[in-house]
Amino acid sequence: MGEDIRLAAVVALAQGMAAAHGSREAWRAAAAGACRALGGSFAALSVWERELGRLRVLVNVGELAAGEEEFPDGEAYPVHQFPEITEFLHERWAGGGEPNAWVETAEGPAAGGRPGYVHQRVAALRRRGRGSCVVAPIVLNGRAWGELYVARPAGAPVFGREDADFATVLAAVVAAGIAQAERLEEARRLAFTDALTGLANRRAVDARLDEAVDRHKRDGVVVSLVVCDLNGLKRVNDTRGHAVGDRLLERFGSVLSLCGAMLPGALAARLGGDEFCLLAVGPPADDVVKAADELCRRAGELELGEGVACGVASTADPIGPVRSARRLFRLADAAQYRAKAERALKPVVAGRAGPDDPVVRLADAAPSGETAERRQFRGRLP
């Protein structure tokens, strides 16, 4: 392969990883780019899980053998099955330098291979109809992160020493791309996470609620929103201090997360101050009301605080057309205000009439004591 072609392959790999949205796309771009660059038919990217002593496959691309999946759930190999891996799992590169890649074939070690250490990979190559592979350790910050593995089918030209040297270069590019993807993912996580409770934050709810209402308008998917106001936080802050108030927020956040788990895919969030919400997309409205009822019950049992005021609005109930995220939020918000005003021990549900479920309409006005956090959230919705 000419130098210009290899340079173009390196650039393409780097660009593919840079354009990825999230770690999974970055893993796929890394494996696919390396596979093309080395003229392979199959490639895999694996990570070393130190605490479990195993090499876990993150992604497989190319011509998959029987039993191989693109993103496998449980494909992992104990490190002791591959003694050659242990040579680069230690931190001997912390002072600089990188471990070199090597080549293995279905017939045994190639030139520059690892004699005595290849029996497991030889068996795997033969079993999967592959003739040779090149294995490149991936090192991040002087520590072994995992490996890049590229293979060719039986009968194809066997990888050579130049291919191994090139794979070492590719592994360094992949390492840089993985580091960048992990930094971006952490930044995204922090941007959409409430620092105190670890729940989603208002920004995450904004984005998810907009998407959910779009799905509802397009496909009729049921969207339900539970808006909660944690009672008694100010009293706790004033009488026992903000550290104790923070503990109350954290404990209620755990209760909210637990009840949210009753609804597949629900988003549990803290909007700000003592305002929380659950956003459910797909589950029936009755299931959401049941989860909200459990939330009220558990919140009432907390040692601190005075329970929670809870309002629910769902597109599955008779609340009229929901064409915007703002409308659904205002309905749930008005229901929550009704629950707070009546000191209700159960959730108030918009659109449902009955002795325990008064009808809440969009026209219901919020009390004059609306919090700054809620006004800000309301203003952010379209």
Coordinates of C-alpha atoms in Angstrom, one line a residue:
M1 CA 0.0 0.0 0.0
G2 CA 1.5 3.4 -1.0
E3 CA 2.3 6.1 1.6
D4 CA -0.4 8.4 0.1
I5 CA -3.1 5.8 0.3
R6 CA -2.1 5.0 3.9
L7 CA -2.1 8.7 4.9
A8 CA -5.6 9.1 3.3
A9 CA -6.7 6.0 5.3
V10 CA -5.4 7.5 8.6
V11 CA -7.2 10.8 7.8
A12 CA -10.4 9.0 7.0
L13 CA -10.3 7.0 10.2
A14 CA -9.7 10.2 12.3
Q15 CA -12.5 12.1 10.5
G16 CA -14.9 9.2 11.0
M17 CA -14.3 9.1 14.7
A18 CA -14.5 12.9 15.0
A19 CA -17.9 12.9 13.3
A20 CA -19.3 10.2 15.6
H21 CA -22.1 11.1 18.0
G22 CA -21.4 9.1 21.2
S23 CA -19.1 6.3 22.1
R24 CA -20.8 3.5 20.2
E25 CA -20.5 5.4 16.9
A26 CA -16.9 6.2 17.7
W27 CA -16.2 2.5 18.3
R28 CA -17.8 1.5 15.1
A29 CA -16.0 4.3 13.2
A30 CA -12.6 3.1 14.7
A31 CA -13.1 -0.5 13.8
A32 CA -14.5 0.2 10.3
G33 CA -11.8 2.7 9.5
A34 CA -9.0 0.3 10.6
C35 CA -10.6 -2.5 8.7
R36 CA -10.6 -0.5 5.5
A37 CA -7.1 0.9 6.1
L38 CA -5.6 -2.5 6.5
G39 CA -7.6 -4.2 3.8
G40 CA -9.2 -6.6 6.2
S41 CA -12.6 -8.3 6.0
F42 CA -13.3 -8.1 9.8
A43 CA -12.4 -5.9 12.7
A44 CA -13.2 -5.6 16.4
L45 CA -12.5 -3.1 19.1
S46 CA -12.2 -4.4 22.6
V47 CA -11.6 -2.8 26.1
W48 CA -9.8 -4.3 29.0
E49 CA -11.9 -4.4 32.1
R50 CA -9.3 -4.4 34.8
E51 CA -11.7 -5.1 37.7
L52 CA -13.0 -8.2 35.9
G53 CA -9.8 -9.4 34.4
R54 CA -11.2 -9.7 30.9
L55 CA -11.1 -8.3 27.4
R56 CA -14.6 -7.3 26.4
V57 CA -15.6 -6.8 22.7
L58 CA -17.3 -3.4 22.2
V59 CA -18.0 -3.7 18.4
N60 CA -17.5 -6.1 15.5
V61 CA -17.6 -4.9 11.9
G62 CA -17.3 -6.4 8.5
E63 CA -17.9 -10.1 7.7
L64 CA -19.2 -11.5 10.9
A65 CA -18.9 -15.2 11.7
A66 CA -21.6 -17.3 13.4
G67 CA -22.4 -16.0 16.8
E68 CA -20.7 -12.6 16.3
E69 CA -22.8 -9.4 16.7
E70 CA -22.1 -5.8 15.8
F71 CA -22.5 -4.7 19.4
P72 CA -22.3 -7.9 21.5
D73 CA -23.7 -7.9 25.0
G74 CA -21.6 -10.6 26.5
E75 CA -18.6 -11.4 24.2
A76 CA -15.6 -11.3 26.5
Y77 CA -12.4 -13.3 27.0
P78 CA -10.5 -13.9 30.2
V79 CA -7.1 -12.4 30.0
H80 CA -5.5 -15.6 31.1
Q81 CA -6.6 -17.2 27.9
F82 CA -4.4 -14.8 26.0
P83 CA -1.0 -14.6 27.7
E84 CA 0.3 -12.3 25.0
I85 CA -2.3 -9.6 26.1
T86 CA -0.8 -9.4 29.6
E87 CA 2.5 -8.1 28.0
F88 CA 0.8 -4.7 27.4
L89 CA -1.7 -4.7 30.2
H90 CA 0.8 -3.3 32.7
E91 CA 1.8 0.3 32.9
R92 CA 5.4 0.0 31.6
W93 CA 4.6 2.6 28.9
A94 CA 3.8 5.3 31.4
G95 CA 7.2 6.9 30.8
G96 CA 6.6 7.1 27.1
G97 CA 6.6 4.9 24.0
E98 CA 3.8 2.6 22.7
P99 CA 3.6 -1.2 22.4
N100 CA 3.9 -2.5 18.8
A101 CA 1.2 -4.5 17.0
W102 CA 1.8 -8.1 15.9
V103 CA 0.5 -10.6 13.3
E104 CA -0.9 -14.0 13.9
T105 CA -2.1 -16.6 11.3
A106 CA -4.2 -19.7 11.2
E107 CA -1.0 -21.7 10.8
G108 CA 0.8 -20.2 13.8
P109 CA 2.9 -17.1 14.4
A110 CA 3.9 -14.9 11.4
A111 CA 7.2 -13.1 11.2
G112 CA 7.4 -10.8 14.2
G113 CA 4.5 -12.8 15.9
R114 CA 4.5 -14.1 19.4
P115 CA 5.7 -17.8 19.5
G116 CA 4.2 -19.8 22.3
Y117 CA 1.4 -17.3 22.9
V118 CA -0.9 -17.7 19.9
H119 CA -2.7 -21.0 20.4
Q120 CA -6.0 -19.4 21.4
R121 CA -6.1 -16.9 18.5
V122 CA -5.0 -19.6 16.1
A123 CA -8.0 -21.7 17.1
A124 CA -10.3 -18.7 16.9
L125 CA -9.0 -17.9 13.4
R126 CA -9.5 -21.4 12.1
R127 CA -13.0 -21.7 13.7
R128 CA -14.2 -18.5 12.1
G129 CA -12.7 -19.1 8.6
R130 CA -10.0 -16.4 8.9
G131 CA -6.5 -16.8 7.7
S132 CA -4.6 -14.0 9.6
C133 CA -5.0 -11.1 11.9
V134 CA -3.1 -8.1 13.2
V135 CA -3.5 -7.2 16.9
A136 CA -2.7 -3.6 18.0
P137 CA -2.7 -2.6 21.7
I138 CA -4.5 0.7 22.5
V139 CA -2.9 2.8 25.2
L140 CA -4.4 5.8 26.8
N141 CA -2.4 8.0 29.2
G142 CA 0.3 5.4 29.5
R143 CA -2.2 2.7 30.5
A144 CA -3.5 -0.2 28.5
W145 CA -7.1 0.5 27.3
G146 CA -7.8 -2.4 25.0
E147 CA -7.0 -3.6 21.6
L148 CA -7.7 -3.2 17.9
Y149 CA -8.1 -6.5 15.9
V150 CA -8.3 -6.7 12.1
A151 CA -8.5 -10.0 10.2
R152 CA -8.5 -11.3 6.7
P153 CA -10.3 -14.5 5.4
A154 CA -8.5 -17.8 4.7
G155 CA -6.9 -17.7 1.3
A156 CA -6.3 -13.9 1.4
P157 CA -2.8 -12.5 1.6
V158 CA -1.4 -12.8 5.1
F159 CA -0.6 -9.6 7.0
G160 CA 3.1 -8.7 7.1
R161 CA 5.4 -6.7 9.3
E162 CA 4.6 -3.5 7.5
D163 CA 0.9 -4.1 8.2
A164 CA 1.7 -4.5 11.9
D165 CA 3.7 -1.3 11.9
F166 CA 0.8 0.5 10.2
A167 CA -1.7 -1.0 12.7
T168 CA 0.4 0.5 15.5
V169 CA -0.1 3.9 13.9
L170 CA -3.8 3.3 13.5
A171 CA -4.1 2.2 17.2
A172 CA -2.6 5.5 18.2
V173 CA -5.1 7.4 16.1
V174 CA -7.9 5.3 17.6
A175 CA -6.7 6.0 21.1
A176 CA -6.8 9.8 20.4
G177 CA -10.3 9.4 19.0
I178 CA -11.5 7.4 22.0
A179 CA -10.1 10.0 24.4
Q180 CA -11.9 12.7 22.6
A181 CA -15.2 10.8 22.5
E182 CA -15.0 10.1 26.2
R183 CA -14.4 13.7 27.0
L184 CA -17.3 14.8 24.8
E185 CA -19.6 12.2 26.4
E186 CA -18.6 13.3 29.9
A187 CA -19.3 16.9 28.9
R188 CA -22.7 16.0 27.5
R189 CA -23.5 14.0 30.7
L190 CA -22.6 16.9 32.9
A191 CA -24.6 19.3 30.7
F192 CA -27.7 17.2 31.1
T193 CA -27.3 16.1 34.8
D194 CA -28.3 17.7 38.1
A195 CA -25.1 17.9 40.1
L196 CA -26.8 17.3 43.5
T197 CA -29.1 14.4 42.8
G198 CA -27.6 12.8 39.7
L199 CA -30.9 13.0 38.0
A200 CA -31.5 14.6 34.6
N201 CA -31.7 18.4 34.7
R202 CA -34.1 20.9 33.1
R203 CA -32.1 21.0 29.9
A204 CA -32.5 17.3 29.4
V205 CA -36.2 17.6 30.0
D206 CA -36.5 20.4 27.5
A207 CA -34.9 18.3 24.8
R208 CA -36.6 15.0 25.6
L209 CA -40.1 16.6 26.0
D210 CA -39.8 18.3 22.6
E211 CA -38.8 15.0 21.0
A212 CA -41.6 13.2 22.8
V213 CA -44.4 15.6 21.7
D214 CA -43.1 15.4 18.1
R215 CA -43.4 11.6 18.3
H216 CA -46.9 12.0 19.7
K217 CA -48.0 14.3 16.8
R218 CA -46.4 12.0 14.2
D219 CA -47.1 8.5 15.5
G220 CA -49.6 8.9 18.3
V221 CA -47.2 7.8 21.0
V222 CA -48.5 8.3 24.5
V223 CA -46.6 11.0 26.4
S224 CA -47.1 11.6 30.1
L225 CA -45.6 14.1 32.4
V226 CA -45.6 14.0 36.2
V227 CA -44.6 17.4 37.9
C228 CA -43.7 17.3 41.6
D229 CA -43.2 19.9 44.2
L230 CA -41.3 18.6 47.3
N231 CA -43.1 20.0 50.4
G232 CA -41.3 21.3 53.4
L233 CA -37.9 22.0 51.9
K234 CA -37.8 25.6 53.0
R235 CA -38.7 24.6 56.6
V236 CA -35.9 22.1 56.6
N237 CA -33.4 24.6 55.2
D238 CA -34.5 27.3 57.7
T239 CA -34.6 25.1 60.8
R240 CA -31.9 22.4 60.2
G241 CA -29.6 24.0 57.6
H242 CA -29.1 23.6 53.8
A243 CA -26.9 20.5 54.2
V244 CA -29.9 18.7 55.7
G245 CA -32.1 20.2 52.9
D246 CA -29.7 18.8 50.4
R247 CA -30.0 15.4 51.9
L248 CA -33.8 15.6 51.6
L249 CA -33.4 16.5 47.9
E250 CA -31.1 13.6 47.4
R251 CA -33.4 11.1 49.2
F252 CA -36.4 12.3 47.2
G253 CA -34.4 12.0 44.0
S254 CA -33.7 8.4 44.9
V255 CA -37.4 7.8 45.5
L256 CA -38.3 9.5 42.2
S257 CA -35.8 7.4 40.3
L258 CA -37.1 4.2 42.0
C259 CA -40.7 5.0 41.0
G260 CA -39.6 6.1 37.5
A261 CA -38.2 2.6 37.1
M262 CA -41.8 1.3 37.1
L263 CA -42.1 3.0 33.7
P264 CA -39.8 1.6 31.0
G265 CA -37.6 4.4 29.6
A266 CA -39.0 7.1 31.9
L267 CA -36.8 10.2 32.5
A268 CA -36.5 11.3 36.2
A269 CA -35.4 14.9 36.5
R270 CA -34.9 17.8 38.9
L271 CA -36.1 21.0 37.3
G272 CA -34.5 23.2 40.0
G273 CA -35.1 24.0 43.7
D274 CA -37.8 21.7 45.0
E275 CA -39.3 21.0 41.5
F276 CA -39.0 17.5 40.0
C277 CA -40.6 15.6 37.2
L278 CA -41.0 12.3 35.5
L279 CA -41.4 12.1 31.7
A280 CA -42.8 8.8 30.3
V281 CA -43.0 8.1 26.6
G282 CA -45.0 5.0 25.6
P283 CA -46.4 3.5 28.9
P284 CA -50.2 3.7 29.4
A285 CA -51.5 6.7 31.3
D286 CA -52.9 4.4 34.1
D287 CA -49.4 3.0 34.6
V288 CA -48.0 6.6 35.0
V289 CA -50.7 7.5 37.5
K290 CA -49.9 4.3 39.4
A291 CA -46.2 5.3 39.5
A292 CA -47.1 8.8 40.6
D293 CA -49.3 7.4 43.4
E294 CA -46.4 5.2 44.6
L295 CA -44.2 8.3 44.5
C296 CA -46.6 10.2 46.8
R297 CA -46.8 7.3 49.2
R298 CA -43.0 6.9 49.4
A299 CA -42.4 10.6 49.7
G300 CA -44.8 10.8 52.6
E301 CA -42.7 8.2 54.4
L302 CA -39.4 10.2 54.2
E303 CA -38.1 11.2 57.6
L304 CA -37.6 14.8 56.4
G305 CA -40.0 16.9 54.5
E306 CA -43.7 16.9 54.3
G307 CA -44.5 14.7 51.3
V308 CA -44.9 15.9 47.7
A309 CA -47.6 17.6 45.6
C310 CA -47.9 15.7 42.4
G311 CA -49.7 16.5 39.1
V312 CA -50.0 14.3 36.0
A313 CA -50.9 15.1 32.4
S314 CA -51.1 12.5 29.7
T315 CA -51.9 12.7 26.0
A316 CA -54.0 9.5 26.6
D317 CA -56.4 11.3 28.8
P318 CA -59.2 13.7 27.6
I319 CA -57.1 16.9 27.8
G320 CA -57.6 18.0 24.1
P321 CA -54.9 18.1 21.4
V322 CA -51.3 18.4 22.6
R323 CA -49.4 20.2 19.9
S324 CA -46.5 21.6 22.1
A325 CA -44.4 20.6 25.0
R326 CA -45.5 23.8 26.7
R327 CA -49.1 22.8 26.8
L328 CA -48.4 19.4 28.3
F329 CA -46.2 20.9 30.9
R330 CA -48.8 23.6 31.8
L331 CA -51.5 20.9 32.3
A332 CA -49.3 18.9 34.6
D333 CA -48.2 22.0 36.4
A334 CA -51.8 23.2 36.9
A335 CA -52.6 19.7 38.3
Q336 CA -49.7 19.9 40.7
Y337 CA -50.8 23.3 41.9
R338 CA -54.3 21.9 42.5
A339 CA -52.7 19.0 44.5
K340 CA -50.6 21.5 46.6
A341 CA -53.6 23.8 47.3
E342 CA -55.7 20.8 48.4
R343 CA -52.9 19.1 50.3
A344 CA -53.7 16.0 48.3
L345 CA -52.0 12.8 49.4
K346 CA -52.4 11.4 45.9
P347 CA -51.6 12.8 42.4
V348 CA -54.1 15.0 40.7
V349 CA -54.6 14.0 37.1
A350 CA -55.4 16.5 34.3
G351 CA -58.6 15.6 32.5
R352 CA -59.9 13.1 35.0
A353 CA -63.0 13.9 37.1
G354 CA -63.9 12.2 40.4
P355 CA -63.8 12.6 44.1
D356 CA -60.1 12.0 44.2
D357 CA -59.2 13.2 40.7
P358 CA -60.6 16.7 40.0
V359 CA -60.6 17.8 36.4
V360 CA -57.7 20.2 35.7
R361 CA -57.9 22.4 32.7
L362 CA -55.4 24.5 30.9
A363 CA -57.2 27.6 32.0
D364 CA -56.5 26.8 35.7
A365 CA -54.3 29.6 36.9
A366 CA -51.1 29.0 38.9
P367 CA -50.9 30.7 42.3
S368 CA -49.1 33.9 42.6
G369 CA -46.3 32.2 44.6
E370 CA -44.9 30.5 41.5
T371 CA -41.2 29.8 41.9
A372 CA -38.5 31.4 39.9
E373 CA -37.3 28.0 38.8
R374 CA -40.7 27.1 37.4
R375 CA -41.1 30.4 35.7
Q376 CA -37.7 30.0 34.0
F377 CA -38.5 26.4 33.0
R378 CA -41.9 27.5 31.6
G379 CA -40.2 30.2 29.6
R380 CA -37.8 27.8 28.0
L381 CA -40.6 25.7 26.5
P382 CA -41.8 26.5 23.0

